[in-house]
């Protein structure tokens, strides 16, 4: 289990985002030098000064749904990019889906919410949930010519492989080739994939995922809490 690449991107103005800034940082590319990773703080307080990413020199532009401590770093598996290449009939480079980390040898669907990774010699990350696809993602995919914008969000959602968002527990430096080691798996069954399905296509499962509430990123936790408060725990 290791990193194939660490990816960052600058802010860019586009017409397919509804971010208040009118910009997006989804266009990320591999960095060939060591990259500093830190906890960015609350959304809007980016360590790099260009957004709320935990990854140095990376832009996060829509602070309503991205960035901050519990969405500091986003990982996507090379194996999933390869599957999308076959499905879409195109070439998807590392960073194609806006991920900061392109991984190899890890089934990210089975990562537990709250699972901790050590990457390289210093960095410790903790999984908080999966990526909920948005209009900007659909516009980006269409702009690259990979798939039509219409229908992309549903298509990505039904794939069930959203990648993993992390908070930074121990800062440090990352680079391509760094080994990934699992340090801890919490004692609950909630995987990133099962949480993703609960907040998107299987809402009746939302009470179940609250077993991982203390580790979940803020938006998905709020969705589960509001649903459970309204409908109770019966499924």
XYZ file of N, CA and C in Angstrom:
705
model
N 0.854 -1.181 0.000
C 0.000 0.000 0.000
C 0.892 1.234 0.000
N 0.707 2.093 -0.995
C 1.588 3.255 -1.098
C 0.932 4.366 -1.920
N 1.573 5.526 -1.915
C 1.127 6.647 -2.728
C 1.780 6.576 -4.102
N 0.964 6.696 -5.117
C 1.503 6.838 -6.465
C 1.847 8.288 -6.756
N 1.057 9.203 -6.198
C 1.331 10.619 -6.420
C 0.665 11.464 -5.347
N 1.228 12.651 -5.148
C 0.614 13.703 -4.349
C 0.253 14.810 -5.334
N -1.007 15.279 -5.286
C -1.515 16.173 -6.319
C -2.054 17.472 -5.723
N -1.746 18.573 -6.366
C -2.262 19.874 -5.941
C -2.729 20.652 -7.165
N -3.494 21.712 -6.922
C -3.973 22.536 -8.024
C -4.254 23.956 -7.583
N -4.070 24.930 -8.470
C -4.342 26.331 -8.152
C -5.823 26.642 -8.355
N -6.291 27.758 -7.827
C -7.669 28.165 -8.109
C -7.809 28.611 -9.560
N -8.957 28.287 -10.158
C -9.199 28.669 -11.540
C -10.659 29.059 -11.702
N -10.916 30.158 -12.391
C -12.288 30.618 -12.607
C -12.950 29.800 -13.719
N -14.152 29.276 -13.421
C -14.895 28.469 -14.393
C -16.365 28.875 -14.346
N -17.112 28.478 -15.371
C -18.525 28.840 -15.401
C -19.440 27.714 -14.936
N -18.869 26.578 -14.486
C -19.711 25.455 -14.093
C -19.730 25.216 -12.580
N -19.229 26.146 -11.800
C -19.307 26.003 -10.351
C -20.304 26.995 -9.782
N -20.971 26.586 -8.698
C -21.827 27.529 -7.984
C -21.157 28.013 -6.703
N -19.845 27.801 -6.594
C -19.089 28.342 -5.462
C -19.184 29.864 -5.477
N -19.361 30.491 -4.321
C -19.465 31.953 -4.284
C -18.284 32.659 -4.938
N -17.117 32.057 -4.895
C -15.930 32.670 -5.489
C -15.901 32.559 -7.013
N -16.709 31.639 -7.565
C -16.670 31.387 -8.991
C -15.426 30.644 -9.447
N -14.692 30.090 -8.506
C -13.450 29.394 -8.827
C -13.476 27.965 -8.299
N -12.559 27.154 -8.814
C -12.412 25.782 -8.351
C -10.943 25.394 -8.339
N -10.598 24.469 -7.457
C -9.248 23.914 -7.417
C -9.242 22.447 -7.787
N -10.291 21.976 -8.469
C -10.415 20.552 -8.757
C -9.364 20.060 -9.744
N -8.818 20.943 -10.557
C -7.809 20.530 -11.524
C -6.454 20.332 -10.867
N -6.175 19.120 -10.425
C -4.943 18.829 -9.685
C -3.988 17.974 -10.523
N -2.705 18.182 -10.267
C -1.663 17.466 -11.008
C -0.578 17.015 -10.043
N 0.116 15.910 -10.376
C 1.170 15.407 -9.491
C 2.267 16.432 -9.239
N 2.749 16.442 -7.998
C 3.854 17.299 -7.579
C 5.085 16.413 -7.431
N 6.199 16.843 -7.970
C 7.384 15.994 -7.995
C 8.410 16.350 -6.927
N 7.979 17.141 -5.966
C 8.814 17.473 -4.809
C 8.028 17.154 -3.544
N 8.673 17.035 -2.379
C 7.946 16.783 -1.131
C 6.902 17.863 -0.851
N 5.757 17.454 -0.299
C 4.643 18.356 -0.037
C 4.312 18.323 1.448
N 4.173 19.482 2.047
C 3.836 19.595 3.463
C 2.340 19.415 3.669
N 1.975 18.593 4.649
C 0.583 18.347 4.996
C 0.361 18.752 6.450
N -0.669 19.581 6.685
C -0.974 20.065 8.029
C -2.481 20.125 8.218
N -2.915 20.245 9.469
C -4.328 20.496 9.768
C -4.629 21.951 9.432
N -5.583 22.224 8.528
C -5.783 23.593 8.063
C -6.608 24.477 8.982
N -7.256 23.894 9.999
C -8.131 24.691 10.846
C -9.537 24.738 10.290
N -10.315 25.733 10.726
C -11.685 25.871 10.256
C -11.710 26.180 8.769
N -12.795 25.828 8.067
C -12.874 26.158 6.638
C -12.623 27.645 6.403
N -11.788 27.922 5.422
C -11.456 29.311 5.122
C -10.147 29.761 5.709
N -9.535 28.910 6.551
C -8.235 29.249 7.145
C -7.230 28.223 6.644
N -6.749 28.421 5.424
C -5.852 27.452 4.814
C -4.413 27.699 5.197
N -3.704 26.629 5.554
C -2.309 26.763 5.949
C -1.466 27.339 4.822
N -1.862 27.048 3.566
C -1.080 27.531 2.433
C -1.453 28.952 2.030
N -2.543 29.458 2.565
C -2.979 30.802 2.233
C -3.802 30.897 0.969
N -4.081 29.761 0.314
C -4.870 29.799 -0.915
C -6.168 29.010 -0.789
N -6.523 28.590 0.374
C -7.765 27.854 0.540
C -7.822 27.200 1.887
N -8.566 26.113 1.994
C -8.687 25.416 3.264
C -8.209 23.981 3.158
N -7.288 23.732 2.257
C -6.721 22.401 2.099
C -5.655 22.155 3.149
N -5.493 20.871 3.500
C -4.403 20.515 4.389
C -3.105 20.267 3.643
N -3.146 20.356 2.321
C -1.992 20.053 1.475
C -1.383 21.350 0.965
N -0.107 21.537 1.180
C 0.562 22.764 0.806
C 0.409 23.115 -0.664
N 0.154 24.397 -0.937
C 0.015 24.916 -2.297
C -1.171 24.331 -3.053
N -2.151 23.841 -2.326
C -3.362 23.320 -2.953
C -4.528 24.252 -2.647
N -5.399 24.458 -3.638
C -6.531 25.367 -3.463
C -7.817 24.605 -3.205
N -8.568 25.055 -2.218
C -9.951 24.634 -1.992
C -10.783 25.900 -2.066
N -11.737 25.926 -2.990
C -12.404 27.191 -3.304
C -13.838 27.291 -2.799
N -14.547 26.172 -2.711
C -15.922 26.217 -2.203
C -15.911 25.747 -0.760
N -15.791 26.708 0.148
C -15.586 26.381 1.560
C -16.855 25.918 2.245
N -17.976 25.937 1.537
C -19.204 25.395 2.121
C -19.129 23.874 2.228
N -18.486 23.243 1.271
C -18.511 21.785 1.179
C -17.142 21.128 1.174
N -16.087 21.910 1.150
C -14.738 21.349 1.060
C -13.817 22.056 2.043
N -12.743 21.365 2.411
C -11.721 21.974 3.242
C -12.047 21.964 4.722
N -11.121 22.505 5.498
C -11.237 22.477 6.949
C -10.649 21.203 7.515
N -10.580 21.147 8.830
C -9.885 20.037 9.481
C -10.419 18.662 9.118
N -11.741 18.501 8.999
C -12.264 17.156 8.762
C -12.401 16.813 7.280
N -11.943 17.720 6.409
C -11.883 17.436 4.971
C -10.557 17.957 4.427
N -9.506 17.694 5.147
C -8.219 18.327 4.860
C -7.491 17.711 3.677
N -7.651 16.403 3.476
C -6.927 15.667 2.444
C -7.897 14.686 1.798
N -7.849 14.572 0.467
C -8.747 13.660 -0.242
C -7.927 12.645 -1.031
N -8.273 11.361 -0.863
C -7.565 10.272 -1.546
C -8.507 9.526 -2.482
N -7.962 9.101 -3.621
C -8.716 8.266 -4.563
C -7.777 7.175 -5.064
N -8.320 5.986 -5.266
C -7.495 4.830 -5.614
C -7.204 4.765 -7.105
N -5.965 4.443 -7.454
C -5.603 4.234 -8.847
C -6.446 3.107 -9.447
N -6.744 2.105 -8.644
C -7.553 0.999 -9.132
C -8.938 1.478 -9.580
N -9.503 2.452 -8.853
C -10.806 2.989 -9.245
C -10.687 3.873 -10.483
N -9.606 4.644 -10.581
C -9.383 5.412 -11.806
C -9.238 4.480 -13.014
N -8.556 3.353 -12.818
C -8.393 2.390 -13.911
C -9.754 1.834 -14.341
N -10.616 1.553 -13.357
C -11.957 1.052 -13.684
C -12.750 2.095 -14.467
N -12.624 3.356 -14.085
C -13.305 4.426 -14.812
C -12.711 4.587 -16.216
N -11.412 4.401 -16.366
C -10.811 4.454 -17.704
C -11.459 3.427 -18.632
N -11.639 2.215 -18.129
C -12.264 1.164 -18.942
C -13.712 1.509 -19.249
N -14.397 2.053 -18.253
C -15.811 2.379 -18.421
C -16.017 3.546 -19.381
N -15.176 4.566 -19.262
C -15.349 5.786 -20.041
C -14.599 5.758 -21.372
N -13.630 4.862 -21.494
C -12.847 4.793 -22.719
C -11.907 5.965 -22.892
N -11.268 6.374 -21.814
C -10.354 7.516 -21.861
C -9.203 7.273 -20.899
N -8.231 8.176 -20.924
C -7.091 8.103 -20.016
C -7.277 9.090 -18.882
N -7.168 8.600 -17.657
C -7.325 9.443 -16.474
C -5.996 9.484 -15.723
N -5.316 10.607 -15.714
C -4.034 10.707 -15.004
C -4.230 10.747 -13.496
N -3.152 10.550 -12.747
C -3.215 10.753 -11.300
C -3.741 12.161 -11.023
N -4.651 12.262 -10.052
C -5.239 13.558 -9.720
C -6.458 13.905 -10.543
N -6.871 13.012 -11.457
C -7.941 13.326 -12.404
C -9.253 13.690 -11.740
N -9.560 13.067 -10.600
C -10.828 13.329 -9.931
C -10.675 14.345 -8.794
N -9.601 15.116 -8.847
C -9.406 16.159 -7.855
C -8.843 15.669 -6.541
N -8.271 14.460 -6.556
C -7.726 13.909 -5.317
C -6.337 14.453 -5.031
N -6.050 14.627 -3.745
C -4.702 15.020 -3.314
C -3.739 13.844 -3.319
N -4.265 12.654 -3.002
C -3.435 11.458 -2.928
C -4.009 10.407 -3.863
N -3.191 9.917 -4.777
C -3.587 8.781 -5.598
C -2.895 7.558 -5.010
N -3.696 6.586 -4.558
C -3.165 5.440 -3.824
C -3.119 4.198 -4.699
N -2.321 3.223 -4.257
C -2.254 1.922 -4.919
C -2.236 0.831 -3.852
N -2.938 -0.265 -4.128
C -2.918 -1.412 -3.230
C -3.879 -1.324 -2.066
N -4.838 -0.389 -2.111
C -5.764 -0.185 -1.001
C -7.180 -0.119 -1.553
N -8.099 -0.942 -1.038
C -9.513 -0.824 -1.399
C -10.127 0.246 -0.502
N -10.250 1.448 -1.018
C -10.708 2.562 -0.196
C -12.155 2.409 0.243
N -12.921 1.581 -0.428
C -14.304 1.357 -0.004
C -14.378 0.698 1.360
N -13.348 -0.074 1.699
C -13.366 -0.827 2.956
C -12.684 -0.096 4.108
N -12.196 1.102 3.874
C -11.611 1.894 4.961
C -12.708 2.243 5.958
N -12.447 2.042 7.241
C -13.420 2.388 8.275
C -13.362 3.881 8.576
N -14.512 4.467 8.836
C -14.543 5.850 9.301
C -13.843 5.888 10.665
N -12.807 6.710 10.776
C -11.987 6.743 11.987
C -10.720 5.922 11.882
N -10.546 5.203 10.789
C -9.311 4.451 10.570
C -8.133 5.415 10.430
N -6.997 5.028 11.008
C -5.825 5.899 10.982
C -4.719 5.291 10.137
N -4.128 6.135 9.310
C -3.005 5.730 8.468
C -1.757 6.514 8.843
N -0.619 5.838 8.807
C 0.664 6.526 8.765
C 1.181 6.436 7.338
N 1.516 7.593 6.786
C 2.046 7.639 5.430
C 3.462 8.190 5.495
N 4.402 7.424 4.969
C 5.796 7.825 5.088
C 6.257 7.737 6.527
N 7.160 8.612 6.924
C 7.747 8.558 8.258
C 7.047 9.442 9.282
N 6.197 10.384 8.821
C 5.688 11.398 9.735
C 4.174 11.492 9.792
N 3.529 11.538 8.672
C 2.122 11.952 8.598
C 1.183 10.866 9.116
N 0.227 11.272 9.963
C -0.862 10.391 10.391
C -2.179 11.056 10.006
N -2.990 10.305 9.258
C -4.293 10.774 8.809
C -5.395 9.909 9.409
N -6.601 10.488 9.547
C -7.758 9.770 10.072
C -8.931 9.948 9.113
N -9.520 8.829 8.669
C -10.603 8.863 7.692
C -11.877 9.442 8.302
N -12.537 10.321 7.553
C -13.754 10.978 8.045
C -14.974 10.723 7.180
N -14.806 10.167 5.988
C -15.939 9.909 5.112
C -15.517 9.932 3.656
N -16.500 9.830 2.767
C -16.229 9.846 1.344
C -16.660 11.151 0.701
N -16.255 11.349 -0.537
C -16.584 12.552 -1.287
C -18.021 12.478 -1.806
N -18.813 13.516 -1.525
C -20.144 13.631 -2.099
C -19.989 14.423 -3.397
N -20.333 13.838 -4.542
C -20.089 14.526 -5.817
C -20.971 15.759 -5.974
N -20.434 16.778 -6.630
C -21.124 18.057 -6.750
C -21.133 18.531 -8.207
N -21.833 19.631 -8.443
C -21.939 20.190 -9.788
C -20.567 20.509 -10.388
N -19.664 21.011 -9.551
C -18.334 21.350 -10.057
C -17.623 20.116 -10.597
N -17.746 18.986 -9.906
C -17.139 17.732 -10.353
C -17.707 17.330 -11.714
N -19.033 17.440 -11.866
C -19.658 17.093 -13.138
C -19.170 18.014 -14.258
N -19.058 19.304 -13.961
C -18.574 20.247 -14.958
C -17.131 19.992 -15.355
N -16.314 19.634 -14.379
C -14.903 19.334 -14.642
C -14.761 18.125 -15.559
N -15.502 17.059 -15.255
C -15.439 15.843 -16.062
C -15.873 16.144 -17.498
N -16.927 16.934 -17.648
C -17.395 17.293 -18.985
C -16.374 18.163 -19.719
N -15.759 19.104 -19.012
C -14.761 19.979 -19.626
C -13.582 19.185 -20.164
N -13.200 18.129 -19.463
C -12.073 17.304 -19.912
C -12.450 16.374 -21.059
N -13.745 16.257 -21.329
C -14.189 15.378 -22.405
C -14.308 13.922 -22.001
N -14.337 13.647 -20.692
C -14.387 12.265 -20.224
C -15.807 11.705 -20.223
N -16.805 12.542 -19.910
C -18.196 12.088 -19.835
C -19.105 13.309 -19.887
N -20.345 13.148 -20.333
C -21.280 14.270 -20.326
C -21.559 14.741 -18.903
N -21.742 16.044 -18.748
C -22.068 16.581 -17.430
C -23.388 16.022 -16.918
N -24.384 15.962 -17.793
C -25.676 15.444 -17.390
C -25.565 13.960 -17.074
N -25.985 13.592 -15.889
C -25.965 12.198 -15.474
C -24.704 11.763 -14.764
N -23.658 12.619 -14.747
C -22.408 12.195 -14.130
C -22.549 11.980 -12.633
N -23.250 12.860 -11.930
C -23.341 12.733 -10.477
C -24.003 11.411 -10.092
N -25.058 11.051 -10.790
C -25.722 9.774 -10.507
C -24.792 8.603 -10.844
N -24.103 8.714 -11.942
C -23.208 7.634 -12.369
C -22.100 7.411 -11.357
N -21.488 8.499 -10.886
C -20.426 8.377 -9.891
C -20.984 7.840 -8.578
N -22.160 8.321 -8.179
C -22.759 7.870 -6.924
C -23.046 6.380 -6.953
N -23.611 5.891 -8.045
C -23.968 4.481 -8.132
C -22.740 3.570 -8.192
N -21.584 4.118 -8.513
C -20.366 3.308 -8.512
C -19.989 2.860 -7.102
N -20.378 3.653 -6.104
C -20.129 3.277 -4.715
C -18.697 3.410 -4.249
N -17.850 4.091 -5.027
C -16.440 4.262 -4.665
C -16.107 5.755 -4.623
N -16.380 6.415 -3.488
C -16.253 7.873 -3.435
C -14.874 8.401 -3.092
N -13.904 7.524 -2.847
C -12.635 7.993 -2.292
C -12.797 8.291 -0.809
N -11.732 8.762 -0.183
C -11.738 8.982 1.267
C -11.225 10.375 1.598
N -11.942 11.067 2.483
C -11.472 12.322 3.051
C -10.841 12.045 4.412
N -9.829 12.834 4.738
C -9.083 12.633 5.978
C -8.902 13.946 6.732
N -8.763 13.809 8.058
C -8.216 14.894 8.872
C -6.752 14.575 9.152
N -5.970 15.594 9.435
C -4.536 15.422 9.699
C -4.318 15.386 11.208
N -3.875 14.260 11.720
C -3.577 14.137 13.152
C -2.136 14.511 13.453
N -1.228 14.104 12.589
C 0.187 14.442 12.739
C 0.687 15.020 11.426
N 1.122 16.273 11.419
C 1.588 16.885 10.170
C 2.945 16.341 9.754
N 3.309 16.630 8.526
C 4.604 16.203 8.023
C 4.668 16.363 6.524
N 5.591 15.637 5.916
C 5.843 15.754 4.488
C 5.500 14.448 3.776
N 4.840 14.580 2.621
C 4.492 13.432 1.798
C 5.158 13.552 0.434
N 5.365 12.388 -0.194
C 5.915 12.352 -1.541
C 5.461 11.059 -2.207
N 5.468 11.044 -3.530
C 5.138 9.832 -4.272
C 6.042 8.691 -3.829
N 5.455 7.509 -3.682
C 6.200 6.330 -3.267
C 6.123 6.043 -1.791
N 5.611 6.978 -0.978
C 5.521 6.751 0.465
C 4.629 5.549 0.768
N 5.074 4.739 1.729
C 4.305 3.586 2.170
C 3.126 4.043 3.022
N 2.009 3.326 2.889
C 0.828 3.554 3.722
C 0.677 2.374 4.666
N 0.609 2.659 5.967
C 0.420 1.621 6.975
C -0.802 1.948 7.818
N -1.645 0.954 8.064
C -2.826 1.147 8.909
C -2.398 1.037 10.366
N -2.609 2.119 11.125
C -2.232 2.140 12.538
C -3.358 1.679 13.453
N -4.605 1.979 13.043
C -5.738 1.711 13.951
C -7.017 1.598 13.144
N -7.856 0.631 13.546
C -9.208 0.507 12.988
C -10.200 0.488 14.143
N -11.136 1.430 14.192
C -12.065 1.503 15.324
C -13.017 0.312 15.368
N -13.617 0.107 16.538
C -14.467 -1.068 16.773
C -15.913 -0.798 16.368
N -16.125 -0.489 15.103
C -17.479 -0.367 14.556
C -17.420 -0.822 13.105
N -18.549 -1.111 12.461
C -18.537 -1.653 11.104
C -18.716 -0.626 9.989
N -18.703 0.660 10.309
C -19.062 1.674 9.321
C -17.880 1.978 8.404
N -17.975 1.535 7.172
C -16.944 1.835 6.191
C -17.268 3.140 5.476
N -16.276 3.657 4.775
C -16.498 4.852 3.961
C -17.593 4.592 2.929
N -17.587 3.404 2.321
C -18.591 3.080 1.309
C -19.988 2.976 1.906
N -20.123 2.355 3.080
C -21.457 2.229 3.682
C -21.986 3.576 4.136
N -21.114 4.454 4.634
C -21.534 5.810 4.983
C -21.979 6.550 3.725
N -21.230 6.423 2.647
C -21.570 7.083 1.389
C -22.944 6.632 0.891
N -23.190 5.335 0.924
C -24.498 4.843 0.475
C -25.612 5.372 1.366
N -25.367 5.447 2.657
C -26.401 5.918 3.582
C -26.781 7.369 3.314
N -25.820 8.209 3.006
C -26.134 9.635 2.813
C -26.579 9.937 1.388
N -26.518 8.940 0.489
C -26.908 9.201 -0.904
C -28.109 8.360 -1.338
N -27.966 7.051 -1.378
C -29.003 6.199 -1.981
C -29.749 5.298 -1.005
N -29.269 5.180 0.233
C -29.896 4.252 1.200
C -30.144 4.958 2.524
N -30.991 5.975 2.491
C -31.189 6.847 3.646
C -31.666 6.090 4.896
N -32.357 5.002 4.732
C -32.843 4.260 5.900
C -31.703 3.702 6.752
N -30.492 3.700 6.196
C -29.341 3.191 6.934
C -28.641 4.285 7.739
N -29.127 5.513 7.656
C -28.455 6.618 8.353
C -28.338 6.407 9.865
N -29.356 5.894 10.549
C -29.157 5.669 11.997
C -27.994 4.731 12.305
N -27.752 3.753 11.428
C -26.677 2.786 11.660
C -25.299 3.443 11.636
N -25.109 4.413 10.757
C -23.767 4.977 10.598
C -23.381 5.894 11.749
N -24.333 6.250 12.601
C -23.997 7.083 13.754
C -23.104 6.355 14.748
N -22.901 5.064 14.558
C -21.897 4.348 15.366
C -20.520 4.948 15.169
N -20.328 5.644 14.036
C -19.035 6.274 13.737
C -19.108 7.792 13.848
N -20.110 8.317 14.531
C -20.354 9.764 14.544
C -19.156 10.578 15.023
N -18.432 10.093 16.010
C -17.348 10.900 16.575
C -16.189 11.108 15.602
N -16.134 10.301 14.552
C -15.046 10.433 13.576
C -15.507 11.059 12.251
N -16.811 11.145 12.026
C -17.340 11.556 10.724
C -17.111 13.032 10.436
N -16.979 13.361 9.147
C -16.902 14.761 8.741
C -18.261 15.410 8.972
N -18.240 16.741 9.105
C -19.372 17.466 9.664
C -20.672 17.330 8.865
N -20.626 17.448 7.542
C -21.861 17.446 6.752
C -22.574 16.104 6.819
N -21.826 15.022 6.665
C -22.453 13.703 6.681
C -22.950 13.340 8.072
N -22.248 13.768 9.099
C -22.743 13.549 10.466
C -24.062 14.281 10.691
N -24.134 15.520 10.226
C -25.362 16.299 10.392
C -26.533 15.664 9.644
N -26.285 15.140 8.450
C -27.335 14.457 7.698
C -27.874 13.272 8.490
N -26.959 12.458 9.048
C -27.367 11.278 9.815
C -28.100 11.669 11.094
N -27.614 12.693 11.771
C -28.242 13.116 13.017
C -29.639 13.677 12.780
N -29.808 14.498 11.743
C -31.120 15.080 11.457
C -32.123 14.020 11.039
N -31.687 13.068 10.234
C -32.576 11.993 9.807
C -33.031 11.164 11.010
N -32.075 10.812 11.868
C -32.389 9.975 13.017
C -33.296 10.712 14.000
N -33.075 12.006 14.190
C -33.922 12.803 15.077
C -35.361 12.843 14.547
N -35.526 12.846 13.239
C -36.848 12.945 12.639
C -37.569 11.595 12.568
N -36.818 10.531 12.220
C -37.459 9.255 11.945
C -37.163 8.168 12.978
N -36.243 8.443 13.909
C -35.886 7.443 14.902
C -34.890 6.437 14.366
N -34.614 5.428 15.140
C -33.574 4.467 14.783
C -34.121 3.228 14.070
N -35.439 3.098 13.944
C -36.009 1.935 13.253
C -35.647 1.982 11.793
N -35.279 0.855 11.216
C -34.947 0.790 9.792
C -35.819 -0.236 9.093
